Amino acid sequence: MIPAAHPIIGDEERAAVDRVMRSGMLAQGPEVAAFENEFASIVDGLHCVAVNSGTSALHLSFLAAGIGAGDEVIVPSFSFAATANAVALAGATPVFADVEPDFFCLDPAAVEAAITPRTRAIMPVHLYGHPADLPTLAAIAEKHDLLLFEDAAQAHAASFDGKPVGAWGIAGSFSFYPTKNMTAGEGGMVTTPDEEVARRLRLLRNQGMEKRYANEIVGFNTRMTDLHAAIGRVQLGKLAGWTETRQKNAAFLNEAITEVVTPPTAPGAVHVFHQYTVRIEGHDRDAFAAELASRGVGSGVYYPTPIHRLPSFELQLDLPATEQVAAQCLSLPVHPALGQDELETIADAVNAVARAGS
Ligand SMILES: *Cc1c(COP(=O)(O)O)cnc(C)c1O
């Protein structure tokens, strides 16, 4: 079976962990500081604050920017639950807006229609590694005096009009979960142009302390360990090469797959293909995936249930494009460990299953 995801861990990552183990300093220390400095290179030199997960990155970014009770944050419902959980955990209310079915990201017109007197922020998700329409969303945020956050958990080094994701608003959040484009085992990073927000993030992740035992505010322990940072540093060095391979794999699949809707890239966007997601029209998507599996091709559905309909939120909303893509989306393997023969197998299987009319 060709797996849908394949984390790549090499000897350099093992050596880096061993180096930290031998140093005897395991918790947040010099490796985390170095990882933050190095990560700044992919976000135009912004402040970077490492934490223990992408979810913590999102949660703390809202708290650090002063989002809380009574505030509304506009997010897509077509995302991983952490997107909306982070808003709710900050005490604010996620307001779900519809997506564009071509790019699977927030529809700017739907965002504008969702603005109320309580709206404080907009948070697009760069789903599957395709940047949301950041120029338009940034203009809407400016026009209505709203903060722009980015859920860039799936989009390391993606960009729009030459500007990297994570650098468009008050804060961007990245994840280093094992299946993401680069991993630290677990981990997250907040990027921000605002020095005061960066300072509050550093306080929030460490019990409100900058100076030991001089706790200034009530904070969490959401620190990244030096073990994780050491893995992340090695992976960051490999990110550009892996991204190029993902893009080449996607370009091949876009050419070779003719029988289902392949993913387009918006003009001005650099897509980093965390996932390669097709839309299955005129077939039952789950039966299609089962047929692919019987031909040795793994796939994934991200995400089968829009967040607003999950038991954790249970809202009655009319989001037609969200419902459409949740029913049709199917992510095929695109990871950098694929060989040419496997890419051909994937494309041939997709075309054959579509023609057979599963
Ligand atoms: C992975 C992911 C997160 C959460 O990241 P974790 O590191 O797993 O906490 C948030 N948003 C999206 C869109 C994700 O894909």
XYZ file of C-alpha atoms and ligand atoms in Angstrom:
373
model
C 0.000 0.000 0.000
C 1.333 3.464 -0.892
C 0.810 5.394 2.357
C -1.056 8.726 2.336
C 1.570 10.291 4.633
C 5.155 9.339 5.371
C 7.202 11.267 7.969
C 10.884 11.183 6.964
C 13.327 10.890 9.898
C 17.010 10.575 9.033
C 20.321 9.980 10.775
C 20.786 13.754 11.262
C 17.599 13.959 13.362
C 18.740 10.968 15.463
C 22.180 12.524 15.947
C 20.611 15.853 16.958
C 18.458 14.180 19.628
C 21.486 12.257 20.876
C 23.487 15.498 21.091
C 20.802 17.081 23.285
C 20.484 13.962 25.463
C 24.220 13.963 26.090
C 24.151 17.695 26.924
C 21.895 16.936 29.886
C 19.753 20.008 29.085
C 16.463 18.614 27.844
C 13.854 21.327 28.456
C 13.588 24.672 26.659
C 17.089 26.057 26.161
C 19.616 26.895 23.445
C 18.143 24.526 20.824
C 14.742 26.234 21.085
C 16.358 29.663 20.778
C 18.318 28.521 17.713
C 15.199 26.960 16.153
C 13.307 30.236 16.617
C 16.126 32.219 14.991
C 16.361 29.816 12.066
C 12.597 29.640 11.539
C 12.551 33.430 11.130
C 14.290 32.894 7.779
C 11.058 31.534 6.224
C 8.830 34.355 7.578
C 10.757 37.460 6.499
C 12.641 37.712 9.810
C 9.628 38.119 12.120
C 9.698 37.311 15.845
C 9.283 33.555 16.348
C 8.104 31.908 19.570
C 8.237 28.100 19.791
C 5.616 26.171 21.782
C 4.613 22.551 22.333
C 1.992 22.266 19.556
C 0.282 24.074 16.725
C -2.841 24.233 18.866
C -0.915 26.032 21.634
C 0.498 28.394 19.015
C -3.021 29.346 17.909
C -4.415 29.541 21.459
C -1.580 31.683 22.829
C -1.572 33.961 19.787
C -5.185 34.943 20.531
C -4.432 35.530 24.215
C -1.274 37.513 23.441
C -3.159 39.777 21.034
C -5.957 40.402 23.536
C -8.727 38.305 21.959
C -11.155 36.936 24.553
C -14.677 36.843 25.952
C -17.269 38.688 23.858
C -15.070 38.705 20.747
C -15.917 36.950 17.496
C -13.263 35.458 15.237
C -14.217 34.470 11.682
C -12.785 31.075 10.698
C -13.551 28.401 8.103
C -15.579 25.372 9.187
C -13.697 23.270 6.636
C -10.530 22.705 8.693
C -9.119 20.639 11.524
C -11.038 21.221 14.778
C -7.996 22.879 16.399
C -8.690 26.001 14.297
C -11.979 26.667 16.094
C -10.943 25.050 19.391
C -8.191 27.645 19.778
C -10.698 30.495 19.394
C -13.032 28.905 21.937
C -10.186 28.129 24.365
C -9.252 31.820 24.289
C -12.818 32.538 25.481
C -13.915 34.015 22.145
C -16.561 32.770 19.710
C -15.647 31.147 16.400
C -17.916 32.385 13.599
C -17.838 29.967 10.680
C -17.718 31.349 7.145
C -17.870 29.410 3.887
C -14.923 28.474 1.655
C -14.199 28.700 -2.072
C -14.607 25.179 -3.504
C -11.629 25.543 -5.896
C -8.958 26.333 -3.300
C -10.713 25.002 -0.143
C -9.890 28.237 1.755
C -12.015 31.065 3.233
C -14.178 32.895 0.705
C -13.527 36.642 1.216
C -17.136 37.529 0.281
C -18.439 35.114 2.929
C -16.034 36.630 5.456
C -17.281 40.131 4.790
C -20.894 38.969 5.127
C -20.087 37.401 8.537
C -18.739 40.592 10.107
C -20.766 41.899 13.080
C -20.115 44.670 15.637
C -18.431 41.979 17.807
C -15.992 40.757 15.158
C -12.409 41.341 16.275
C -10.430 39.099 13.956
C -10.303 36.933 10.839
C -8.305 33.718 10.744
C -7.896 32.017 7.368
C -6.484 28.479 7.234
C -4.002 27.755 4.451
C -5.570 24.375 3.955
C -3.510 21.611 2.353
C -0.639 24.107 1.932
C -2.513 26.467 -0.417
C -2.461 30.030 0.935
C -5.879 31.611 1.450
C -6.607 34.786 -0.535
C -4.403 36.867 1.761
C -4.316 40.110 -0.253
C -8.132 40.308 -0.229
C -8.507 39.146 3.375
C -5.848 41.613 4.572
C -7.722 44.427 2.797
C -11.008 43.380 4.442
C -9.308 43.271 7.858
C -7.873 46.730 7.330
C -11.167 48.182 6.077
C -13.092 46.897 9.123
C -10.287 47.446 11.642
C -9.922 43.711 12.420
C -6.860 41.691 13.375
C -5.653 39.086 10.882
C -4.405 35.757 12.262
C -3.175 32.897 10.077
C -3.537 29.171 10.730
C -0.444 28.146 8.774
C -0.226 24.694 10.425
C -0.194 23.027 6.985
C 1.656 25.653 4.983
C 5.324 26.034 5.973
C 7.013 28.285 3.371
C 3.886 28.869 1.273
C 3.461 32.447 0.051
C 1.162 34.868 -1.756
C 2.470 37.618 -4.065
C 5.971 36.834 -2.797
C 5.104 37.349 0.893
C 5.300 34.263 3.115
C 2.330 32.927 5.043
C 2.605 33.760 8.726
C 3.775 37.294 7.867
C 0.480 38.882 6.804
C -1.161 39.768 10.096
C -0.678 40.056 13.834
C 0.281 36.379 14.223
C 0.812 33.193 12.233
C 0.769 29.690 13.723
C 2.666 26.664 12.426
C 2.544 23.004 13.519
C 5.323 20.418 13.670
C 3.094 17.366 14.091
C 4.698 14.312 12.405
C 2.542 14.350 9.249
C 3.065 18.080 8.541
C 5.569 19.256 5.893
C 8.256 19.304 8.600
C 8.139 17.849 12.109
C 9.659 18.229 15.551
C 7.802 15.156 16.903
C 5.247 17.595 18.260
C 5.535 21.356 18.394
C 4.354 24.716 17.126
C 5.650 28.171 16.256
C 4.023 31.587 16.456
C 5.331 34.277 14.129
C 4.551 37.946 14.719
C 5.809 41.359 13.593
C 4.847 42.823 16.996
C 7.517 42.855 19.701
C 5.004 43.249 22.538
C 2.911 40.300 21.264
C 6.115 38.238 21.088
C 6.939 39.153 24.676
C 3.458 38.172 25.883
C 3.753 34.871 24.011
C 7.032 34.131 25.800
C 5.369 34.930 29.118
C 2.245 32.865 28.390
C 4.231 29.748 27.424
C 6.290 29.834 30.631
C 4.014 30.481 33.646
C 4.111 34.221 33.006
C 7.842 34.389 33.777
C 10.551 36.148 31.868
C 12.795 36.362 34.934
C 12.764 33.199 37.030
C 10.189 33.273 39.861
C 9.154 36.829 39.003
C 5.834 35.741 37.421
C 4.220 38.773 35.783
C 0.985 37.229 34.526
C -0.905 33.924 34.818
C 0.565 31.630 32.185
C 0.814 28.065 30.952
C 3.568 25.549 30.536
C 3.451 25.184 26.761
C 7.202 25.195 26.247
C 8.941 23.279 23.484
C 11.753 20.991 24.670
C 15.289 21.184 23.317
C 14.870 17.569 22.145
C 11.996 18.589 19.891
C 13.699 21.801 18.760
C 16.800 19.825 17.739
C 14.649 17.636 15.458
C 12.864 20.706 14.097
C 16.135 22.447 13.235
C 17.312 19.519 11.112
C 13.921 19.245 9.410
C 13.828 22.981 8.688
C 17.072 22.543 6.769
C 15.401 19.904 4.595
C 12.131 21.777 4.096
C 12.999 23.590 0.858
C 14.054 20.385 -0.901
C 11.029 18.456 0.323
C 8.688 21.289 -0.731
C 10.162 21.269 -4.226
C 9.617 17.511 -4.441
C 6.016 17.861 -3.237
C 5.421 20.518 -5.918
C 6.966 18.306 -8.629
C 4.880 15.338 -7.489
C 1.738 17.490 -7.597
C 2.605 18.805 -11.070
C 2.969 15.232 -12.321
C -0.355 14.175 -10.776
C -2.119 17.270 -12.201
C -0.957 16.214 -15.681
C -1.615 12.512 -15.313
C -4.971 12.563 -13.506
C -7.677 13.327 -16.032
C -10.893 11.863 -14.577
C -11.407 13.814 -11.320
C -11.025 17.495 -10.357
C -7.339 18.181 -9.618
C -6.196 21.030 -7.322
C -5.503 24.390 -9.017
C -3.133 27.027 -7.636
C -4.370 30.633 -7.489
C -2.398 33.252 -9.461
C 0.241 34.718 -7.130
C 0.074 31.760 -4.735
C 2.881 29.328 -3.932
C 1.225 26.048 -2.874
C 3.394 23.727 -0.748
C 1.111 20.677 -1.112
C 0.829 19.480 2.450
C -1.948 17.476 0.832
C -2.775 16.821 -2.800
C -6.545 16.925 -2.704
C -8.836 16.055 -5.587
C -12.603 16.400 -5.708
C -14.630 13.304 -6.508
C -17.778 14.345 -8.389
C -20.458 11.927 -9.518
C -19.151 9.037 -7.375
C -19.429 8.122 -3.728
C -16.154 9.450 -2.327
C -15.759 6.809 0.394
C -16.413 3.957 -2.065
C -13.870 5.599 -4.385
C -11.283 5.612 -1.580
C -12.001 1.947 -0.812
C -11.494 1.058 -4.508
C -8.176 2.929 -4.494
C -7.104 1.026 -1.368
C -7.878 -2.289 -3.079
C -5.464 -1.155 -5.821
C -2.742 -0.374 -3.280
C -3.220 3.392 -3.122
C -3.735 4.947 0.305
C -5.712 8.184 0.646
C -7.213 10.370 3.340
C -10.311 12.497 3.940
C -9.436 15.843 5.550
C -12.021 16.535 6.856
C -15.208 14.465 6.579
C -17.286 16.592 8.995
C -17.216 20.409 8.944
C -16.281 21.756 12.386
C -19.650 23.466 12.962
C -21.428 20.079 12.756
C -19.072 18.246 15.148
C -20.580 17.343 18.557
C -18.193 19.892 20.109
C -19.942 22.793 18.336
C -23.230 21.471 16.867
C -24.382 24.572 15.006
C -27.057 24.774 12.311
C -25.458 26.817 9.535
C -25.878 27.070 5.798
C -22.365 26.647 4.318
C -22.978 25.023 0.920
C -19.400 25.053 -0.420
C -18.129 23.639 2.883
C -20.657 20.768 2.674
C -19.755 20.161 -0.960
C -15.993 19.909 -0.440
C -16.366 17.866 2.774
C -18.325 15.301 0.728
C -15.993 15.360 -2.297
C -12.449 15.865 -0.999
C -9.935 13.047 -1.223
C -6.237 13.518 -0.492
C -3.818 11.344 -2.461
C -0.195 10.636 -1.541
C 2.115 13.541 -2.552
C 4.884 13.210 0.083
C 8.538 13.496 -0.938
C 9.283 9.793 -0.360
C 7.225 8.750 -3.431
C 9.000 7.280 -6.448
C 8.038 7.865 -10.077
C 6.533 4.370 -10.359
C 4.351 5.061 -7.326
C 3.177 8.390 -8.759
C 2.184 6.571 -11.968
C 0.379 3.888 -9.961
C -1.587 6.589 -8.093
C -2.647 8.427 -11.268
C -3.512 5.218 -13.147
C -5.580 3.927 -10.213
C -7.515 7.204 -9.854
C -8.300 7.344 -13.566
C -9.287 3.670 -13.666
C -11.583 3.863 -10.629
C -13.238 7.020 -12.013
C -13.828 5.379 -15.406
C -15.202 2.210 -13.793
C -17.842 4.360 -12.048
C -17.476 3.082 -8.497
C -2.306 20.246 12.588
C -3.209 21.414 12.588
C -3.404 22.206 13.730
C -2.910 21.831 15.093
O -1.567 21.535 15.174
P -1.051 20.528 16.328
O 0.428 20.679 16.261
O -1.526 19.159 15.937
O -1.633 20.971 17.623
C -4.176 23.344 13.612
N -4.747 23.692 12.449
C -4.617 22.940 11.343
C -5.254 23.396 10.070
C -3.852 21.773 11.374
O -3.734 21.031 10.263
